[in-house]
Short mmCIF file of C-alpha atoms in Angstrom, two decimals:
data_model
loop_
_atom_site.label_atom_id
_atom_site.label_comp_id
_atom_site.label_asym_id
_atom_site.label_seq_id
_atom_site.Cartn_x
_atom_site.Cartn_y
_atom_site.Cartn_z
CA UNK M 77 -106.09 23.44 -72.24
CA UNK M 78 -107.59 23.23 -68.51
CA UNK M 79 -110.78 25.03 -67.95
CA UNK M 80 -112.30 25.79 -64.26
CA UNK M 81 -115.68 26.85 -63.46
CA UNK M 82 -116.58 27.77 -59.81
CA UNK M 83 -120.32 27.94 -58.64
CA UNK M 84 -121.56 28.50 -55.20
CA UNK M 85 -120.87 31.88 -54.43
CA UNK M 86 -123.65 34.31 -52.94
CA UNK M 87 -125.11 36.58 -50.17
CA UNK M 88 -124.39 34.82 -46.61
CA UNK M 89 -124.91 36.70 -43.38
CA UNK M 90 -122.08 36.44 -40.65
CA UNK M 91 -121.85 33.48 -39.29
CA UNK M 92 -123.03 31.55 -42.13
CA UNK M 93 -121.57 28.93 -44.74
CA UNK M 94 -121.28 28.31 -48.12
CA UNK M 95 -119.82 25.53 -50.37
CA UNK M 96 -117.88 26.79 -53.38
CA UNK M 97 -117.23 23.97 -56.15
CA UNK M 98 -115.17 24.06 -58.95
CA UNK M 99 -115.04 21.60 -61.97
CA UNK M 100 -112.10 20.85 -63.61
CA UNK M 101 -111.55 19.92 -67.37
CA UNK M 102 -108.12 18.85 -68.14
CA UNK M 103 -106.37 15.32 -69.09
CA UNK M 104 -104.58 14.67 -65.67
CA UNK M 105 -106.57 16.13 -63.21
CA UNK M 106 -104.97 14.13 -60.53
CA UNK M 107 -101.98 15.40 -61.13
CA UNK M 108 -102.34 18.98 -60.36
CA UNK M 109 -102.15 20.36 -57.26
CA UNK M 110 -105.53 23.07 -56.58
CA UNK M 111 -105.92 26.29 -54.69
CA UNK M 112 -108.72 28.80 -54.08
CA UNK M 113 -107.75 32.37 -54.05
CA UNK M 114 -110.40 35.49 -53.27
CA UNK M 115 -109.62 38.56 -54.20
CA UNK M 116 -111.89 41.78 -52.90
CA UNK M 117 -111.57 45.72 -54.56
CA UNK M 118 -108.28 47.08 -54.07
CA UNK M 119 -106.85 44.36 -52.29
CA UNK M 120 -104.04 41.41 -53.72
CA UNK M 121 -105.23 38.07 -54.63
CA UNK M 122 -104.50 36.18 -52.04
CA UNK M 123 -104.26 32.07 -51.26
CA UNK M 124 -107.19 30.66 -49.24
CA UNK M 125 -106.53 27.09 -49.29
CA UNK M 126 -104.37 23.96 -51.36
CA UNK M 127 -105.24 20.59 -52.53
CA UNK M 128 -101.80 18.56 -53.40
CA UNK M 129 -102.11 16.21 -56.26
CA UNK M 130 -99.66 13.85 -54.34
CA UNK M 131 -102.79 13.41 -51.78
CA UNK M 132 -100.96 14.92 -48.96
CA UNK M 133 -102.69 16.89 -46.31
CA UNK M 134 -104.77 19.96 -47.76
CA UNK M 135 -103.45 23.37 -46.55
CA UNK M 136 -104.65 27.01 -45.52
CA UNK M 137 -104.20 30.46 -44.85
CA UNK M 138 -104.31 31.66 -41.64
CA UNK M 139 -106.60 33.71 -41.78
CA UNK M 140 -108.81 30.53 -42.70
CA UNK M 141 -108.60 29.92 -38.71
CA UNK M 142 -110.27 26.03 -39.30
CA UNK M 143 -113.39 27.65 -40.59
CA UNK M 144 -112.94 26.22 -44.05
CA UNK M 145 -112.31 22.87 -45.93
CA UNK M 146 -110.64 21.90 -49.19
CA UNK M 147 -111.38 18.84 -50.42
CA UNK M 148 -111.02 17.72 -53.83
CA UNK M 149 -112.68 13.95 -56.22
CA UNK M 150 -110.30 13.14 -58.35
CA UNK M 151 -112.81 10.68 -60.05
CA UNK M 152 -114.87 13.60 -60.65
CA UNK M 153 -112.54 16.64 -61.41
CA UNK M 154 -114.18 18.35 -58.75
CA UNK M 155 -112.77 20.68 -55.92
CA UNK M 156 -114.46 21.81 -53.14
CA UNK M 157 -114.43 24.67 -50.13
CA UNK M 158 -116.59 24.26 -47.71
CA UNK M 159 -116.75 27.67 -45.69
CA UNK M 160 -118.17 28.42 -41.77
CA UNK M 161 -118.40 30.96 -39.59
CA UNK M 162 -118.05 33.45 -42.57
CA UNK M 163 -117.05 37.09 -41.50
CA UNK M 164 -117.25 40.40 -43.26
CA UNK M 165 -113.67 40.10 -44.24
CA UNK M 166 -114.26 37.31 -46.67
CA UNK M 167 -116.16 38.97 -48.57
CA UNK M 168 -114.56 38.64 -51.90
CA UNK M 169 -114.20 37.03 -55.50
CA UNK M 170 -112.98 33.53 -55.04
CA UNK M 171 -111.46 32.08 -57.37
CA UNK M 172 -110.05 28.30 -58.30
CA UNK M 173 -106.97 27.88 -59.53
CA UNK M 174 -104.49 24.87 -60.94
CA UNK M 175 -100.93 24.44 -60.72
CA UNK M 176 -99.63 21.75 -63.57
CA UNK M 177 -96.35 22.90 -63.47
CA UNK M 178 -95.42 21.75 -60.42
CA UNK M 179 -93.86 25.03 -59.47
CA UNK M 180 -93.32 25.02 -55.99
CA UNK M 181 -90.25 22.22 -54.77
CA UNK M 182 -92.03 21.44 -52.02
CA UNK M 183 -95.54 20.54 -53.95
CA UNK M 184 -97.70 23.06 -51.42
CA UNK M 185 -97.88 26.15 -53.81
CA UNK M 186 -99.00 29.40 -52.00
CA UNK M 187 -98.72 32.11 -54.78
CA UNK M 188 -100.99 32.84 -57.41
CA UNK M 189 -97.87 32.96 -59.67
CA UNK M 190 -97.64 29.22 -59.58
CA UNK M 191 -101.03 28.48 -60.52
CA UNK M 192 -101.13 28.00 -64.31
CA UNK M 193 -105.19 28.65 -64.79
CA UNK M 194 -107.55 29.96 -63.68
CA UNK M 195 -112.12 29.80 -63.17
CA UNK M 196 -113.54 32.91 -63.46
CA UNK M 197 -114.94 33.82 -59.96
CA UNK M 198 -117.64 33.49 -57.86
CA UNK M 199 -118.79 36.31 -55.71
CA UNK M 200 -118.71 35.51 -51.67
CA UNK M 201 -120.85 38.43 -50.00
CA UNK M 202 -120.47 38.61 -46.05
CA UNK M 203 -123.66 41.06 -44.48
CA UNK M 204 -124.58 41.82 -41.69
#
């Protein structure tokens, strides 16, 4: 079984940053390819940004607009977003996520369907 915890979230004003983290318990870490997700009330879950296992480049929504960073230790089971210039809009749950199925031919998984577990949440508020 793979468990995720997130930590990090909290009450930012616009323009702000935060650094979400999310550790990972699972035999082969390395091996599976990460994502954060937020989801806010009423909306769709939606992707925010990958972390292949095969160490190719991280990727991103584009909404994300270079204001975040995914970065992930494999030697820790750690993964990381590093968030800037935070707006209103991303106000949401976020949410880590692993895929060790290895869904997605192309190893760059965008759908919350191909993520196999999932952390619990951590709330992202955006004020003004």
């Amino acid at each position: 079984q793979v468990q995720l915890v997130e930590s990090g979230g909290g009450l930012v004003q616009v323009g702000g940053s935060l650094r979400l983290s999310c550790r990972v318990s699972g035999p082969t870490f390395s091996r599976y390819t990460m994502g954060w997700f937020r989801q806010a009330p009423g909306k769709e879950r939606e992707f925010v940004a990958g972390a292949p296992w095969s160490g190719a480049s991280p990727y991103y929504a584009n909404f994300v607009k270079g204001r975040f960073t995914i970065s992930r230790d494999n030697a820790e089971n750690t993964v990381t977003l590093e968030m800037n210039s935070l707006e209103l809009q991303d106000t949401a749950g976020y949410f880590c996520a692993a895929d060790t199925y290895y869904s997605d031919i192309l190893g760059r998984p965008r759908r919350p369907v191909d993520y196999d577990y999932w952390g619990q949440g951590t709330q992202v508020t955006v004020a003004s």
